[in-house]
Short mmCIF file of N, CA, C and O in Angstrom, two decimals:
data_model
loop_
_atom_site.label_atom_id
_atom_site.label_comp_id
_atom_site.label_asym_id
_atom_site.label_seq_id
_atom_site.Cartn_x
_atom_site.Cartn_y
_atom_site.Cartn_z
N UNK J 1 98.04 102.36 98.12
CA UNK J 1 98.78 101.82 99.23
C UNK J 1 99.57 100.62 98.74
O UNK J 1 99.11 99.79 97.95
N UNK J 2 100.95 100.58 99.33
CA UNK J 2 102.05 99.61 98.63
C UNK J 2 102.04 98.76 100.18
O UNK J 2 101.94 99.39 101.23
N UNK J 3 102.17 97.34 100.13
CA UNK J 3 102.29 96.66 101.77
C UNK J 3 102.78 95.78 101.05
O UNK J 3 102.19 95.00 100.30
N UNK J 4 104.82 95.95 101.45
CA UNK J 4 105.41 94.80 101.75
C UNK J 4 105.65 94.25 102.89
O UNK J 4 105.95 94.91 103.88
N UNK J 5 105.52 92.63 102.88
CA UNK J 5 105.63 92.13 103.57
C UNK J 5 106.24 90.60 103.63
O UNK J 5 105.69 89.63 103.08
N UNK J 6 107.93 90.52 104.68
CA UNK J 6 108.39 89.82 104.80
C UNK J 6 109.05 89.50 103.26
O UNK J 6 109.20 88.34 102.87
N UNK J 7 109.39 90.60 102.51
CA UNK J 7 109.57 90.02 101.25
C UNK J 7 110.77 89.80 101.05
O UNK J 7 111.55 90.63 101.52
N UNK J 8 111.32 88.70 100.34
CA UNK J 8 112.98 88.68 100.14
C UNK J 8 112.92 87.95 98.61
O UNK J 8 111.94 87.36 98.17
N UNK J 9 114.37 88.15 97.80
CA UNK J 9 114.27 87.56 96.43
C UNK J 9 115.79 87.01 96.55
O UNK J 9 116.82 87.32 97.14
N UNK J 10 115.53 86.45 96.06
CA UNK J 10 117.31 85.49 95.72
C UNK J 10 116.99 85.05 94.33
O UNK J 10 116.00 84.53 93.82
N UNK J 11 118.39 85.49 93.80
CA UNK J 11 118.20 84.73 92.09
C UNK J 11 118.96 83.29 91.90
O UNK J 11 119.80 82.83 92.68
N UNK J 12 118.48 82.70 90.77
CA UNK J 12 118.77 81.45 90.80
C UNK J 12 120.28 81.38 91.11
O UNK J 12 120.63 80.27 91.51
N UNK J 13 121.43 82.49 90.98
CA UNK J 13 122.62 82.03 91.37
C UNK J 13 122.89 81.68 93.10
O UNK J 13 123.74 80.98 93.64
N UNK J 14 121.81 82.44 93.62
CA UNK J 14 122.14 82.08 95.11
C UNK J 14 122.23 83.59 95.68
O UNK J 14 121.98 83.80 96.87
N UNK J 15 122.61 84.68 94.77
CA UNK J 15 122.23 85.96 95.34
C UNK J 15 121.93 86.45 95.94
O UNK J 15 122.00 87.57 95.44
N UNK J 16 121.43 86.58 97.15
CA UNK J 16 120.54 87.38 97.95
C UNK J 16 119.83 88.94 97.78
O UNK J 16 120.23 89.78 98.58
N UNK J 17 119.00 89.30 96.95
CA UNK J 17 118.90 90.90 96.76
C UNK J 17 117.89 91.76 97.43
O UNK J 17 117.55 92.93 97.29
N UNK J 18 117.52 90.78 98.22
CA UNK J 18 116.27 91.73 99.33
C UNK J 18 115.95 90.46 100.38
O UNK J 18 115.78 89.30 99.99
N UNK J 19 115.91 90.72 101.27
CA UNK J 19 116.23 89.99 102.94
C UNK J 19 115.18 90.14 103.88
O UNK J 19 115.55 90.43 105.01
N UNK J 20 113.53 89.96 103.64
CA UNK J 20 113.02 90.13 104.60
C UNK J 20 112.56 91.60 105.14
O UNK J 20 112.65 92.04 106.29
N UNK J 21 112.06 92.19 104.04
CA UNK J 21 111.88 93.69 104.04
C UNK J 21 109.97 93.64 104.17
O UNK J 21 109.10 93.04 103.53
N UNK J 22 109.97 94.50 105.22
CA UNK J 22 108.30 94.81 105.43
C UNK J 22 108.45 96.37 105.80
O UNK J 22 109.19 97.01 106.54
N UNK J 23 107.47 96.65 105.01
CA UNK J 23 107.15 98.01 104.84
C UNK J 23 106.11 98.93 103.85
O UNK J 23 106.22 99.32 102.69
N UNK J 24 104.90 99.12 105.01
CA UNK J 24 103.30 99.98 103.88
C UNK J 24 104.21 101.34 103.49
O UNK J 24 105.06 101.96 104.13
N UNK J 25 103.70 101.48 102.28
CA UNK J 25 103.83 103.05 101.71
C UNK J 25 102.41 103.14 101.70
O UNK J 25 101.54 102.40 101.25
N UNK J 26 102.38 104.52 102.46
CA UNK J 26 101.20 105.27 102.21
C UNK J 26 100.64 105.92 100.90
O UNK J 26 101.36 106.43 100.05
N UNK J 27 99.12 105.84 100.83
CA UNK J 27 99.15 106.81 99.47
C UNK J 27 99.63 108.27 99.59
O UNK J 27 99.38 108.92 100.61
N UNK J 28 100.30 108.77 98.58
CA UNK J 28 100.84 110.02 98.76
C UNK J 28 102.13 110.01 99.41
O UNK J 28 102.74 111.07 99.29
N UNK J 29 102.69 109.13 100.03
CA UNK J 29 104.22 109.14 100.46
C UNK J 29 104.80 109.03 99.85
O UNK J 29 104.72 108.03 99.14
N UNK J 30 105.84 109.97 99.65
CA UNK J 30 106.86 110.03 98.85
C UNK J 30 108.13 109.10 98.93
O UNK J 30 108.67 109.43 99.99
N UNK J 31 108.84 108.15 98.38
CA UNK J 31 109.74 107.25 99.08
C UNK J 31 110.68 107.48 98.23
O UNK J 31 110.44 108.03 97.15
N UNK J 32 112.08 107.04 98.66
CA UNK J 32 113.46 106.95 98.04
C UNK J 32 113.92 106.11 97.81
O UNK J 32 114.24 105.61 98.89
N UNK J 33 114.22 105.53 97.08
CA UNK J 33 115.11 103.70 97.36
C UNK J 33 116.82 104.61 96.70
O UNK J 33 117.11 105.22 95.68
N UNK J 34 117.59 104.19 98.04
CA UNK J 34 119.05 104.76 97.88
C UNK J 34 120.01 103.54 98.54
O UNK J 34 119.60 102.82 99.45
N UNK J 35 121.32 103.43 97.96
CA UNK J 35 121.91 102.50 98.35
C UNK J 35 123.09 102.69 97.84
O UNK J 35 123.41 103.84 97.55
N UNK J 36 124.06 101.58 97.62
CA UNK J 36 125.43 101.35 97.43
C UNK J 36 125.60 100.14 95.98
O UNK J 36 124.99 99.10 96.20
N UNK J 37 126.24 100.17 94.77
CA UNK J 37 125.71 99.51 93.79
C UNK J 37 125.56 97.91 94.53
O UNK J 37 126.47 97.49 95.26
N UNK J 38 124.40 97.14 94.26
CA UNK J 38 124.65 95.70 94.57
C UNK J 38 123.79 96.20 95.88
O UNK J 38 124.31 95.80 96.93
N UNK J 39 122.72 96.89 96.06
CA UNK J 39 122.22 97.06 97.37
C UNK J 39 120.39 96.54 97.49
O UNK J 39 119.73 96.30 98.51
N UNK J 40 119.97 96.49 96.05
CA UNK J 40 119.10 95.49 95.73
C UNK J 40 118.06 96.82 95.04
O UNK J 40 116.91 96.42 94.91
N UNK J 41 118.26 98.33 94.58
CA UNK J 41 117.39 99.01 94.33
C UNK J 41 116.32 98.48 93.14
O UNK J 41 115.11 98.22 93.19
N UNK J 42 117.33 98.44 92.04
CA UNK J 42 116.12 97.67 90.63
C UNK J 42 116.05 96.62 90.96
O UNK J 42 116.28 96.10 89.87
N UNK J 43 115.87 95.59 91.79
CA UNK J 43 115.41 94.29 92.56
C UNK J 43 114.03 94.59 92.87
O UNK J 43 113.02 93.97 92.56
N UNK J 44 114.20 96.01 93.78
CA UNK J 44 113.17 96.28 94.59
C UNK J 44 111.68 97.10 93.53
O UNK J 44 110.46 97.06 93.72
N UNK J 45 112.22 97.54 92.81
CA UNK J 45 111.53 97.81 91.16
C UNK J 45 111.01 97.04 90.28
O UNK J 45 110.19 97.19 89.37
N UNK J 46 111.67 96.08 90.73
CA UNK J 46 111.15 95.00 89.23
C UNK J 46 110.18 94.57 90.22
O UNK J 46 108.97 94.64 90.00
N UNK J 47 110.67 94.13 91.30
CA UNK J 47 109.11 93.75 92.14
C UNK J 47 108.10 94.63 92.18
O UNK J 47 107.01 94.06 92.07
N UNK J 48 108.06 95.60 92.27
CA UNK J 48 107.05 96.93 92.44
C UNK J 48 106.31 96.39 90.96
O UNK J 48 105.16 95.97 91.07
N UNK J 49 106.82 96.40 89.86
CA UNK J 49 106.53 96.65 89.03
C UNK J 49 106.01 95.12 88.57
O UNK J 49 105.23 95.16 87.61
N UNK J 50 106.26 94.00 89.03
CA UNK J 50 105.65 93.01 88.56
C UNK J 50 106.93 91.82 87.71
O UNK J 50 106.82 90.65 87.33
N UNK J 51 108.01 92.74 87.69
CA UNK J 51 108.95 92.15 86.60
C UNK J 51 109.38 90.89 86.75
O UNK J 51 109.47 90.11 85.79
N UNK J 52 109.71 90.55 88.10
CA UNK J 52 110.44 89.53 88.95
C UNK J 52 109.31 89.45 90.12
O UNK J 52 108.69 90.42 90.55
N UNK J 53 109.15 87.89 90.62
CA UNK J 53 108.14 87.53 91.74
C UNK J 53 109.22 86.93 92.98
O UNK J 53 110.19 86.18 92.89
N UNK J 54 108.60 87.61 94.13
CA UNK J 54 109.31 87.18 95.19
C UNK J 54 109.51 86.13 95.44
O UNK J 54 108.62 85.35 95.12
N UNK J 55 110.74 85.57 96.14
CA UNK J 55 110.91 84.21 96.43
C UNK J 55 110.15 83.87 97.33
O UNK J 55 109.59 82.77 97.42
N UNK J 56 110.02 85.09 98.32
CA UNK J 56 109.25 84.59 99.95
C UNK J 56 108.41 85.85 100.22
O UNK J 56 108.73 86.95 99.75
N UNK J 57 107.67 85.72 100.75
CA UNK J 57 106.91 87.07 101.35
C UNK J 57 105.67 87.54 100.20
O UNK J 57 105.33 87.15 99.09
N UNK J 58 105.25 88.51 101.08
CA UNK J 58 104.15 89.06 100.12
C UNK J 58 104.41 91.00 99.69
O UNK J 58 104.71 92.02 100.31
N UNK J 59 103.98 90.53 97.91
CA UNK J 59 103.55 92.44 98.18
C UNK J 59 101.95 92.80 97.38
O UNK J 59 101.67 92.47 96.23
N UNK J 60 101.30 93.35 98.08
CA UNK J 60 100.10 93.98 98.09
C UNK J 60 100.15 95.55 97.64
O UNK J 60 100.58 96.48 98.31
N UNK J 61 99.57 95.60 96.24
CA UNK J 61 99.21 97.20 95.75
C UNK J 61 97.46 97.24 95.38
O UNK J 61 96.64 96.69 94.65
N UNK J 62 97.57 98.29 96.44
CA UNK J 62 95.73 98.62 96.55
C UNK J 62 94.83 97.24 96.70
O UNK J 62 93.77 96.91 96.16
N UNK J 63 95.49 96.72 97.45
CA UNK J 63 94.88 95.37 97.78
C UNK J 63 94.86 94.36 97.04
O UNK J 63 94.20 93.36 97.35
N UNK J 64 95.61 94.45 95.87
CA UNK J 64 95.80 93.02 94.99
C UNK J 64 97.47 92.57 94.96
O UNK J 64 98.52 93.21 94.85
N UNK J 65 97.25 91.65 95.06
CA UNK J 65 98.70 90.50 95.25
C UNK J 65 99.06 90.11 93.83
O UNK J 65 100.00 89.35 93.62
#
């Protein structure tokens, strides 16, 4: 189980690349991240993945932060 919550990232230029996004993925749900270039997808990846830490908000995988 993936639980974002309230999460947003801005890079040190002032950027904005994710705005306050909450949303559990279920285990077994299949998800898409689709967009327009500059729409925040590998933003939203590097967070998944640990790469980059949110400015604000929380994300929770299988219950660890």
């Amino acid at each position: 189980m993936i639980r974002l919550k309230n999460v947003e990232m801005e890079y040190d230029n002032g950027t904005r690349a994710i705005r306050g996004t909450t949303r559990p993925i279920e285990d077994g749900e299949v998800v898409f991240l689709v967009g327009a270039a500059g729409a925040g997808k590998s933003t939203m990846l590097k967070l998944l993945t640990g790469e980059v830490v949110p400015t604000a908000g929380r994300i929770m995988i299988n219950g660890f932060a």
